[in-house]
JSON list of C-alpha atoms in Angstrom, two decimals:
[
{"chain": "A", "resi": 367, "resn": "MET", "atom": "CA", "xyz": [-170.40, 173.63, 72.15]},
{"chain": "A", "resi": 368, "resn": "SER", "atom": "CA", "xyz": [-170.68, 176.44, 74.64]},
{"chain": "A", "resi": 369, "resn": "ASP", "atom": "CA", "xyz": [-167.74, 178.43, 73.25]},
{"chain": "A", "resi": 370, "resn": "GLY", "atom": "CA", "xyz": [-169.32, 178.73, 69.80]},
{"chain": "A", "resi": 371, "resn": "GLY", "atom": "CA", "xyz": [-166.47, 176.77, 68.19]},
{"chain": "A", "resi": 372, "resn": "THR", "atom": "CA", "xyz": [-166.85, 173.89, 65.82]},
{"chain": "A", "resi": 373, "resn": "THR", "atom": "CA", "xyz": [-165.37, 170.47, 66.07]},
{"chain": "A", "resi": 374, "resn": "GLU", "atom": "CA", "xyz": [-165.05, 170.04, 62.31]},
{"chain": "A", "resi": 375, "resn": "ASP", "atom": "CA", "xyz": [-161.41, 171.15, 62.27]},
{"chain": "A", "resi": 376, "resn": "ALA", "atom": "CA", "xyz": [-160.42, 169.40, 65.47]},
{"chain": "A", "resi": 377, "resn": "VAL", "atom": "CA", "xyz": [-158.16, 166.39, 65.26]},
{"chain": "A", "resi": 378, "resn": "PRO", "atom": "CA", "xyz": [-158.89, 163.65, 67.77]},
{"chain": "A", "resi": 379, "resn": "PRO", "atom": "CA", "xyz": [-156.13, 163.54, 70.41]},
{"chain": "A", "resi": 380, "resn": "SER", "atom": "CA", "xyz": [-155.07, 160.03, 69.38]},
{"chain": "A", "resi": 381, "resn": "ARG", "atom": "CA", "xyz": [-154.54, 161.01, 65.73]},
{"chain": "A", "resi": 382, "resn": "ARG", "atom": "CA", "xyz": [-151.62, 162.91, 64.25]},
{"chain": "A", "resi": 383, "resn": "GLN", "atom": "CA", "xyz": [-151.95, 165.83, 61.88]},
{"chain": "A", "resi": 384, "resn": "PRO", "atom": "CA", "xyz": [-151.50, 164.85, 58.21]},
{"chain": "A", "resi": 385, "resn": "GLY", "atom": "CA", "xyz": [-147.79, 164.48, 57.47]},
{"chain": "A", "resi": 386, "resn": "ALA", "atom": "CA", "xyz": [-146.82, 164.50, 61.15]},
{"chain": "A", "resi": 387, "resn": "LEU", "atom": "CA", "xyz": [-145.82, 160.83, 61.24]},
{"chain": "A", "resi": 388, "resn": "ALA", "atom": "CA", "xyz": [-143.73, 161.23, 58.08]},
{"chain": "A", "resi": 389, "resn": "ALA", "atom": "CA", "xyz": [-141.96, 164.20, 59.66]},
{"chain": "A", "resi": 390, "resn": "GLU", "atom": "CA", "xyz": [-141.32, 162.22, 62.84]},
{"chain": "A", "resi": 391, "resn": "VAL", "atom": "CA", "xyz": [-139.99, 159.28, 60.84]},
{"chain": "A", "resi": 392, "resn": "LEU", "atom": "CA", "xyz": [-137.66, 161.57, 58.87]},
{"chain": "A", "resi": 393, "resn": "THR", "atom": "CA", "xyz": [-136.41, 163.06, 62.12]},
{"chain": "A", "resi": 394, "resn": "VAL", "atom": "CA", "xyz": [-135.62, 159.59, 63.48]},
{"chain": "A", "resi": 395, "resn": "LEU", "atom": "CA", "xyz": [-133.90, 158.56, 60.24]},
{"chain": "A", "resi": 396, "resn": "GLY", "atom": "CA", "xyz": [-131.92, 161.79, 60.11]},
{"chain": "A", "resi": 397, "resn": "ALA", "atom": "CA", "xyz": [-130.72, 161.39, 63.69]},
{"chain": "A", "resi": 398, "resn": "SER", "atom": "CA", "xyz": [-129.52, 157.82, 63.20]},
{"chain": "A", "resi": 399, "resn": "ASP", "atom": "CA", "xyz": [-125.93, 156.97, 62.34]},
{"chain": "A", "resi": 400, "resn": "SER", "atom": "CA", "xyz": [-127.05, 153.84, 60.51]},
{"chain": "A", "resi": 401, "resn": "ALA", "atom": "CA", "xyz": [-129.94, 152.59, 58.42]},
{"chain": "A", "resi": 402, "resn": "LEU", "atom": "CA", "xyz": [-132.94, 151.44, 60.47]},
{"chain": "A", "resi": 403, "resn": "THR", "atom": "CA", "xyz": [-135.49, 148.67, 60.06]},
{"chain": "A", "resi": 404, "resn": "PRO", "atom": "CA", "xyz": [-139.18, 149.56, 60.30]},
{"chain": "A", "resi": 405, "resn": "ALA", "atom": "CA", "xyz": [-139.27, 147.86, 63.72]},
{"chain": "A", "resi": 406, "resn": "GLU", "atom": "CA", "xyz": [-136.39, 150.03, 64.95]},
{"chain": "A", "resi": 407, "resn": "VAL", "atom": "CA", "xyz": [-138.11, 153.16, 63.66]},
{"chain": "A", "resi": 408, "resn": "ARG", "atom": "CA", "xyz": [-141.35, 152.13, 65.38]},
{"chain": "A", "resi": 409, "resn": "ASP", "atom": "CA", "xyz": [-139.57, 151.44, 68.66]},
{"chain": "A", "resi": 410, "resn": "LEU", "atom": "CA", "xyz": [-137.81, 154.81, 68.58]},
{"chain": "A", "resi": 411, "resn": "LEU", "atom": "CA", "xyz": [-141.04, 156.65, 67.77]},
{"chain": "A", "resi": 412, "resn": "ASP", "atom": "CA", "xyz": [-143.29, 154.77, 70.16]},
{"chain": "A", "resi": 413, "resn": "PRO", "atom": "CA", "xyz": [-141.64, 152.58, 72.80]},
{"chain": "A", "resi": 414, "resn": "SER", "atom": "CA", "xyz": [-145.10, 151.71, 74.18]},
{"chain": "A", "resi": 415, "resn": "GLY", "atom": "CA", "xyz": [-145.82, 149.73, 71.01]},
{"chain": "A", "resi": 416, "resn": "SER", "atom": "CA", "xyz": [-149.17, 151.37, 70.21]},
{"chain": "A", "resi": 417, "resn": "LEU", "atom": "CA", "xyz": [-147.95, 152.45, 66.75]},
{"chain": "A", "resi": 418, "resn": "SER", "atom": "CA", "xyz": [-148.50, 149.60, 64.31]},
{"chain": "A", "resi": 419, "resn": "TYR", "atom": "CA", "xyz": [-145.65, 148.09, 62.35]},
{"chain": "A", "resi": 420, "resn": "SER", "atom": "CA", "xyz": [-147.66, 148.26, 59.12]},
{"chain": "A", "resi": 421, "resn": "THR", "atom": "CA", "xyz": [-148.24, 152.00, 59.58]},
{"chain": "A", "resi": 422, "resn": "VAL", "atom": "CA", "xyz": [-144.49, 152.55, 59.89]},
{"chain": "A", "resi": 423, "resn": "VAL", "atom": "CA", "xyz": [-143.79, 150.37, 56.83]},
{"chain": "A", "resi": 424, "resn": "THR", "atom": "CA", "xyz": [-146.38, 152.29, 54.80]},
{"chain": "A", "resi": 425, "resn": "THR", "atom": "CA", "xyz": [-144.90, 155.63, 55.87]},
{"chain": "A", "resi": 426, "resn": "LEU", "atom": "CA", "xyz": [-141.35, 154.50, 55.07]},
{"chain": "A", "resi": 427, "resn": "THR", "atom": "CA", "xyz": [-142.47, 153.17, 51.67]},
{"chain": "A", "resi": 428, "resn": "ARG", "atom": "CA", "xyz": [-144.14, 156.48, 50.84]},
{"chain": "A", "resi": 429, "resn": "LEU", "atom": "CA", "xyz": [-141.05, 158.43, 51.91]},
{"chain": "A", "resi": 430, "resn": "HIS", "atom": "CA", "xyz": [-138.95, 156.15, 49.71]},
{"chain": "A", "resi": 431, "resn": "ASP", "atom": "CA", "xyz": [-141.34, 156.71, 46.78]},
{"chain": "A", "resi": 432, "resn": "LYS", "atom": "CA", "xyz": [-140.98, 160.49, 47.31]},
{"chain": "A", "resi": 433, "resn": "LYS", "atom": "CA", "xyz": [-137.17, 160.13, 47.34]},
{"chain": "A", "resi": 434, "resn": "MET", "atom": "CA", "xyz": [-137.05, 161.37, 50.94]},
{"chain": "A", "resi": 435, "resn": "ALA", "atom": "CA", "xyz": [-135.64, 158.06, 52.21]},
{"chain": "A", "resi": 436, "resn": "THR", "atom": "CA", "xyz": [-133.34, 155.43, 50.77]},
{"chain": "A", "resi": 437, "resn": "ARG", "atom": "CA", "xyz": [-133.52, 151.74, 51.51]},
{"chain": "A", "resi": 438, "resn": "VAL", "atom": "CA", "xyz": [-131.32, 148.69, 51.25]},
{"chain": "A", "resi": 439, "resn": "ARG", "atom": "CA", "xyz": [-132.46, 145.10, 51.52]},
{"chain": "A", "resi": 440, "resn": "ASP", "atom": "CA", "xyz": [-131.49, 143.31, 54.71]},
{"chain": "A", "resi": 441, "resn": "GLY", "atom": "CA", "xyz": [-132.72, 139.73, 54.55]},
{"chain": "A", "resi": 442, "resn": "ARG", "atom": "CA", "xyz": [-136.48, 139.82, 54.02]},
{"chain": "A", "resi": 443, "resn": "ALA", "atom": "CA", "xyz": [-136.81, 143.43, 55.18]},
{"chain": "A", "resi": 444, "resn": "PHE", "atom": "CA", "xyz": [-135.39, 146.80, 54.27]},
{"chain": "A", "resi": 445, "resn": "ARG", "atom": "CA", "xyz": [-133.25, 149.24, 56.23]},
{"chain": "A", "resi": 446, "resn": "TYR", "atom": "CA", "xyz": [-134.05, 152.91, 55.69]},
{"chain": "A", "resi": 447, "resn": "SER", "atom": "CA", "xyz": [-132.00, 156.11, 55.87]},
{"chain": "A", "resi": 448, "resn": "ALA", "atom": "CA", "xyz": [-132.83, 159.76, 55.30]},
{"chain": "A", "resi": 449, "resn": "ALA", "atom": "CA", "xyz": [-132.07, 160.57, 51.67]},
{"chain": "A", "resi": 450, "resn": "ALA", "atom": "CA", "xyz": [-131.30, 164.23, 52.18]},
{"chain": "A", "resi": 451, "resn": "GLU", "atom": "CA", "xyz": [-129.21, 166.39, 54.44]},
{"chain": "A", "resi": 452, "resn": "PRO", "atom": "CA", "xyz": [-130.91, 167.79, 57.56]},
{"chain": "A", "resi": 453, "resn": "SER", "atom": "CA", "xyz": [-131.58, 171.21, 56.01]},
{"chain": "A", "resi": 454, "resn": "ALA", "atom": "CA", "xyz": [-133.52, 169.58, 53.15]},
{"chain": "A", "resi": 455, "resn": "LEU", "atom": "CA", "xyz": [-135.60, 167.64, 55.65]},
{"chain": "A", "resi": 456, "resn": "VAL", "atom": "CA", "xyz": [-136.36, 170.81, 57.62]},
{"chain": "A", "resi": 457, "resn": "ALA", "atom": "CA", "xyz": [-137.34, 172.58, 54.40]},
{"chain": "A", "resi": 458, "resn": "TRP", "atom": "CA", "xyz": [-139.63, 169.66, 53.52]},
{"chain": "A", "resi": 459, "resn": "ARG", "atom": "CA", "xyz": [-141.27, 169.86, 56.96]},
{"chain": "A", "resi": 460, "resn": "MET", "atom": "CA", "xyz": [-141.70, 173.63, 56.60]},
{"chain": "A", "resi": 461, "resn": "ARG", "atom": "CA", "xyz": [-143.40, 173.08, 53.25]},
{"chain": "A", "resi": 462, "resn": "ARG", "atom": "CA", "xyz": [-145.74, 170.47, 54.78]},
{"chain": "A", "resi": 463, "resn": "LEU", "atom": "CA", "xyz": [-146.66, 172.91, 57.56]},
{"chain": "A", "resi": 464, "resn": "LEU", "atom": "CA", "xyz": [-147.33, 175.68, 55.06]},
{"chain": "A", "resi": 465, "resn": "ASP", "atom": "CA", "xyz": [-149.51, 173.34, 53.01]},
{"chain": "A", "resi": 466, "resn": "SER", "atom": "CA", "xyz": [-151.54, 172.48, 56.11]},
{"chain": "A", "resi": 467, "resn": "ASP", "atom": "CA", "xyz": [-153.08, 175.99, 56.17]},
{"chain": "A", "resi": 468, "resn": "PRO", "atom": "CA", "xyz": [-154.98, 177.33, 53.15]},
{"chain": "A", "resi": 469, "resn": "ASP", "atom": "CA", "xyz": [-154.07, 180.95, 54.03]},
{"chain": "A", "resi": 470, "resn": "HIS", "atom": "CA", "xyz": [-150.45, 180.91, 52.85]},
{"chain": "A", "resi": 471, "resn": "ALA", "atom": "CA", "xyz": [-150.22, 184.71, 52.87]},
{"chain": "A", "resi": 472, "resn": "SER", "atom": "CA", "xyz": [-151.07, 184.90, 56.55]},
{"chain": "A", "resi": 473, "resn": "VAL", "atom": "CA", "xyz": [-148.72, 182.07, 57.49]},
{"chain": "A", "resi": 474, "resn": "LEU", "atom": "CA", "xyz": [-145.82, 183.53, 55.51]},
{"chain": "A", "resi": 475, "resn": "THR", "atom": "CA", "xyz": [-146.49, 187.04, 56.86]},
{"chain": "A", "resi": 476, "resn": "ARG", "atom": "CA", "xyz": [-146.35, 185.75, 60.42]},
{"chain": "A", "resi": 477, "resn": "PHE", "atom": "CA", "xyz": [-143.27, 183.64, 59.68]},
{"chain": "A", "resi": 478, "resn": "VAL", "atom": "CA", "xyz": [-141.34, 186.52, 58.14]},
{"chain": "A", "resi": 479, "resn": "GLY", "atom": "CA", "xyz": [-142.47, 188.81, 60.95]},
{"chain": "A", "resi": 480, "resn": "SER", "atom": "CA", "xyz": [-141.02, 186.40, 63.50]},
{"chain": "A", "resi": 481, "resn": "LEU", "atom": "CA", "xyz": [-137.54, 186.32, 61.94]},
{"chain": "A", "resi": 482, "resn": "ASN", "atom": "CA", "xyz": [-134.60, 188.09, 63.53]},
{"chain": "A", "resi": 483, "resn": "GLU", "atom": "CA", "xyz": [-132.86, 190.77, 61.45]},
{"chain": "A", "resi": 484, "resn": "LYS", "atom": "CA", "xyz": [-130.09, 188.44, 60.29]},
{"chain": "A", "resi": 485, "resn": "ASP", "atom": "CA", "xyz": [-132.50, 185.77, 59.03]},
{"chain": "A", "resi": 486, "resn": "GLU", "atom": "CA", "xyz": [-134.78, 188.36, 57.44]},
{"chain": "A", "resi": 487, "resn": "ARG", "atom": "CA", "xyz": [-131.81, 189.82, 55.58]},
{"chain": "A", "resi": 488, "resn": "LEU", "atom": "CA", "xyz": [-130.78, 186.33, 54.45]},
{"chain": "A", "resi": 489, "resn": "LEU", "atom": "CA", "xyz": [-134.30, 185.62, 53.20]},
{"chain": "A", "resi": 490, "resn": "ARG", "atom": "CA", "xyz": [-134.37, 188.92, 51.29]},
{"chain": "A", "resi": 491, "resn": "ASP", "atom": "CA", "xyz": [-130.99, 188.11, 49.71]},
{"chain": "A", "resi": 492, "resn": "LEU", "atom": "CA", "xyz": [-132.18, 184.64, 48.69]},
{"chain": "A", "resi": 493, "resn": "LEU", "atom": "CA", "xyz": [-135.40, 186.01, 47.20]},
{"chain": "A", "resi": 494, "resn": "GLY", "atom": "CA", "xyz": [-133.40, 188.67, 45.35]},
{"chain": "A", "resi": 495, "resn": "LYS", "atom": "CA", "xyz": [-131.32, 185.96, 43.70]},
{"chain": "A", "resi": 496, "resn": "LEU", "atom": "CA", "xyz": [-134.49, 184.35, 42.33]},
{"chain": "A", "resi": 497, "resn": "ASP", "atom": "CA", "xyz": [-135.47, 187.47, 40.39]}
]
């Protein structure tokens, strides 16, 4: 490469980052007023149909195994819902993002540095309660 960069860390444009599909699925489940079938989740995520049904089923099954989604049987299939309130889902996504970078100190430093005064004060209060 002429810019001296490497392609080892690059993700092909057609592939999602690890955990990205799970986060997208949780967002769809959390926004729905009712439980969704895997086909409904797939259609909401990718109306073009390029996302495979089996990929969505696998993702939903893993989220269910992690207690992030609940399911109820509906005929031969299941219907899925988000198992937690929206703030828990956001916290889970934040944790996944943090885990995607090995330099946690740098990520957290930048995150805290980007907070407004009110949120920084809230974070300090919450951390103080853990001591």
